[in-house]
Amino acid sequence: MFAARLPKRLPRPLPLLRRSVSSTPCRRSDALFVHRDTPYNNPKIPFEFTAENMKRAQEIISHYPPQYKKAATIPLLDLGQRQNKGWTSISVMNYVAKLLEMPPMRVYEVATFYTMFNREPIGENFVQVCTTTPCMLRGSYDILDTVCSHLGGIKPGDTTKDGKFTVIEVECQGACSNAPMIVVNDDFYEDLTPETTKKVLSAFAKGEKPKPGPQSGRHTSENSAGLTALTYHTQPYGPGEFCQPEFQ
Amino acid sequence: MLRLVSSASKPASTGILTKVVPSSCSTLGGRRTIASTSARQADITLTVDGKEVTVPQGSALIQACEAAGATIPRFCYHDRLAIAGNCRMCLVEVERSPKPVASCAMPAMPGAKVFTNTPLVHEAREGVMEFLLANHPLDCPICDQGGECDLQDQSMRYGADRTRFHEITGKRAVEDKDLGPLVKTSMNRCIQCTRCVRFANEVAGVEELGTTGRGNDMQIGMYVEKTMDSELSGNIVDLCPVGALTSKPYAFHARPWELKHTDSIDVMDAVGSNIRVDSRGTTVMRVQPRPNDDVNEEWISDKTRYAYDGLRFQRLTTPLVKQGDRFVAASWEDALTAVANGLAKSGAQGDEIQAVAGHLADTEAMVALKDLINRLGSDNLTLDAVGGHAAPVHAVDVRSNYLFNATVPGVQEADVILLVGSNPRHEAAVLNSRIRKSWLHTPLEIGLIGERIDTAYGYDYLGADAKAVADFVAGKGEFAQKFKAAKKPLIIVGSAVVEHPDGAAVFNALAKYVEQNKSTLLTPEWNGFGVLQRVASRAAAYDIGFVPSKKASTTKPKFIYLLNADEVDPKSIPQDAFVVYQGHHGDLGAQLADVCLPAAAYTEKSTTWVNTEGRTQLGRAAVPPPGASREDWKIIRALSEIVGNPLPYDDVLNLRDRMWEISPSLVRYDVTERTSVETALAGLKTMAVGTAKATVSGKAFTKPINNFYQTDPISRASVTMAQCTRAFVKGENYGFSELSSASEAAYA
Ligand code: SF4
Ligand code: FES
Ligand code: FES
């Protein structure tokens, strides 16, 4: 996360004449870990599960013994986040706390711990660009730059003006074999080049949903140069074939 | 983090409708998971630095090391809190373990070989220290913790002697939280030991404090803007090993090495918490707790800790005599003569001479005053309480009738507790934390009769008045059945019940109930009936028999001597009576007086205090009394001379001999004495006989303390306590948005 930002911030050597005494910039993380009331996010905004989600919530709660209801915090927060346009507002957290009969602070602790709970509103499409080492080696910064410039020159963490896209940098999504990759909403788009990235984003901008998976045409993470092993036989061995006679 | 507090935030199952849900947190009402700490088993033996030690099985390694005399540095470990194991300062080397081991989180194993003083351990500590300091501002010169900071001390002792810190990006910056008027925060200094979080959740019952964020960004706070509303919040200042949480009223006032420490006893409630008064010159700079496992463990309430600034304001520093409608300063001689003249002129004879002992009257002064009044031929010894002019309904001949017989540590042995007309949270805050502790970790059941209150634990609500007591005694209801079946049941009667019109009926019913159920309630090991006093002087007053005779209680007084009495109803004082006030603050009592005699406050005199359990403890003078004020008993002794009836003691030792004559328990310090079963039964019999004719009016019990922060002249004069009243009692916004506080209330 910092890798992208730090180099740009390296302070230039200070001119000798001007001596700024306390020159340490304070280091802030990108998210705030306290809640501030805003018109769009305050505890007065009501939130409640829809009837359908409520049924799911009950189902989830029923997986745990009644005195350990709070084990359902994470799935319920996720459910709430999905219902609440992809972000977890303070009302969602309070509601989950009430539903699970636990102090709200315990829910805030969970929601602030996991970065996948967005505590600020996001755009319609949530674009997460992986920039961890394998993706980085395969050119993920180009992908990041493409995404940002394609969406009108926004910066990671920003939402486009029309509210259609939010872009963030994320750590490894576990799809390294298809690096570089981005996640849009719940789907992985892999094996990207700047061109295919633009294509994917344009499709989303039009309200379509491109086919998830590798965009290079290869099947999952098979070798793109074709099979190099297991090519001798066109067919898998049958049972007992090539075995010692006694095992045939 | 979640794991740590999981035992404190109890999940709840639905059902049990009678459970009362205290307003602060909706989960309290539910069932809690009870920690299944295995019963203590055999001892185990291990070797620490070549020394063999034997510790009980289940002890942490750090305890074993301590037992072997090896000091282990630590930040997060605290023996009265759950174990977190997140600071890593306590690393030690254990044989055959590939890495150093966090000794606080590691159980001691039989036969283990532990080393606390090897190069590996030194290097490990140095490394941990370096990491802790990487994000710690080096602002010791402007930090209030300086001089008593664990981080400072341990970095001197275990840290590296040079820095390798050259991060151009600087240190982490964390925004300060507003926890209210008592606790000042400087969160840059926090080392995330989570002691404060564990204390708030486990002991104080404030489940709103927690950790947000993760890794480098983890911070302590409430996430939403909120003050920490707890009567024990000041303790997190002591717990914080660094200067992240410091005392707001004390901020930048003194450095620890300038302070003189005096061990003393607190008088803000009847628990008799052990305190250390820190003074500089003639001023009390702060009050700190002193550990005493039998009384306050290591905690004190916020009133105890922060009301000390009231000792500087509104003091009476010189004798005052009323002339017309003004008080005029006088010499001691003139003032005492004015009292003697007033006594003569009022024409008071016998029981018309009344003495009133207030909340903060010390035992020595009450003994002297009682002796003086008795010598003047009066038995009119009144207590400064509602109905204090008559002998209390529970009778005071036997100590167990008015003491908290189960004792403060004994509360944790009880398996069912019935609270009658009492709110321990405000009347004995430290005791309340014991009940909470027991409630969290054992299957303790609690029932409450009286006004509904927020107790920090769940309870069965049985009703509001004497009828509920009658129902309970009759065995009606589920709780009464549970109580009968319990092995160590405990009845806690609030001190306000005596003051209630139905008090007699309640005591009558309960006395009979205890007699009937003496197999569980009254055994040689357990006395499950007790009155929880809320006033520091009350138990001692009963001990010395500071109660009126029957005849005296109906006599209209002509001469009234108010000894620290500041709660008196002005209407109860006849217009033509001559009133003397002796005390340290110009509060209500002084306003009513014709002569004011300035006396010493509890930090300025070495006197005896008897707490609600009947534990006699000796307070000590930390600073001299201001101006012309004098120790209380000396004033009374001087007055006795002037009214021509000198008391026979010239120094405090003689006075204590006199106290020994009255009751030897008054000079046996720091212990509680159990009343024998026979005596206790006899006491209950007197109680039952004395209240046999009581009738029930059905008036609901009300809590005697509505504002925890202002209950006596000292706390009423305190600016800090006034701020607390504004922030916590009146709920006035203390620097946070209306929006968030209002909506939080909706979720409470
Ligand atoms: S504020 Fe103090 S007690 Fe609380 S976690 Fe930080 S260092 Fe520990
Ligand atoms: S590094 Fe990008 S998915 Fe693993
Ligand atoms: S004291 Fe052991 S880890 Fe903190």
PDB file of C-alpha atoms and ligand atoms in Angstrom, chain B residues 75-76 186-187 189-198 209 211 218 220 236 239-245, ligand 1:
ATOM      1  CA  PHE B  75       3.365  -3.560  30.122  1.00  0.00           C
ATOM      2  CA  CYS B  76       0.192  -5.415  29.339  1.00  0.00           C
ATOM      3  CA  SER B 186      -2.690  11.750  24.629  1.00  0.00           C
ATOM      4  CA  MET B 187      -3.068   8.826  22.332  1.00  0.00           C
ATOM      5  CA  ARG B 189       1.810   7.855  23.574  1.00  0.00           C
ATOM      6  CA  CYS B 190      -0.348   4.745  23.693  1.00  0.00           C
ATOM      7  CA  ILE B 191       1.502   1.460  23.350  1.00  0.00           C
ATOM      8  CA  GLN B 192      -1.698  -0.573  22.844  1.00  0.00           C
ATOM      9  CA  CYS B 193      -1.295  -2.673  25.919  1.00  0.00           C
ATOM     10  CA  THR B 194      -5.122  -2.705  26.210  1.00  0.00           C
ATOM     11  CA  ARG B 195      -5.048  -2.565  29.974  1.00  0.00           C
ATOM     12  CA  CYS B 196      -7.552   0.269  29.895  1.00  0.00           C
ATOM     13  CA  VAL B 197      -9.843  -1.673  27.600  1.00  0.00           C
ATOM     14  CA  ARG B 198      -9.702  -4.743  29.762  1.00  0.00           C
ATOM     15  CA  LEU B 209     -14.092   1.190  25.231  1.00  0.00           C
ATOM     16  CA  THR B 211      -9.674  -0.992  20.001  1.00  0.00           C
ATOM     17  CA  MET B 218      -4.800   0.334  15.913  1.00  0.00           C
ATOM     18  CA  ILE B 220      -7.908   2.847  21.692  1.00  0.00           C
ATOM     19  CA  ILE B 236      -7.411   3.566  33.973  1.00  0.00           C
ATOM     20  CA  LEU B 239      -3.299   1.275  34.867  1.00  0.00           C
ATOM     21  CA  CYS B 240      -1.936   2.997  31.811  1.00  0.00           C
ATOM     22  CA  PRO B 241       1.772   2.161  31.853  1.00  0.00           C
ATOM     23  CA  VAL B 242       2.595   5.216  29.764  1.00  0.00           C
ATOM     24  CA  GLY B 243       1.304   8.767  29.665  1.00  0.00           C
ATOM     25  CA  ALA B 244      -1.525   8.111  27.235  1.00  0.00           C
ATOM     26  CA  LEU B 245      -4.148   8.349  29.935  1.00  0.00           C
TER      27      LEU B 245
HETATM   28  S1  SF4 C   1      -4.138   4.053  26.604  1.00  0.00           S
HETATM   29 FE1  SF4 C   1      -2.605   3.333  28.087  1.00  0.00          FE
HETATM   30  S2  SF4 C   1      -3.635   1.603  29.083  1.00  0.00           S
HETATM   31 FE2  SF4 C   1      -4.782   2.021  27.231  1.00  0.00          FE
HETATM   32  S3  SF4 C   1      -3.874   0.666  25.688  1.00  0.00           S
HETATM   33 FE3  SF4 C   1      -2.821   2.632  25.520  1.00  0.00          FE
HETATM   34  S4  SF4 C   1      -1.019   2.411  26.794  1.00  0.00           S
HETATM   35 FE4  SF4 C   1      -2.422   0.786  27.390  1.00  0.00          FE
END
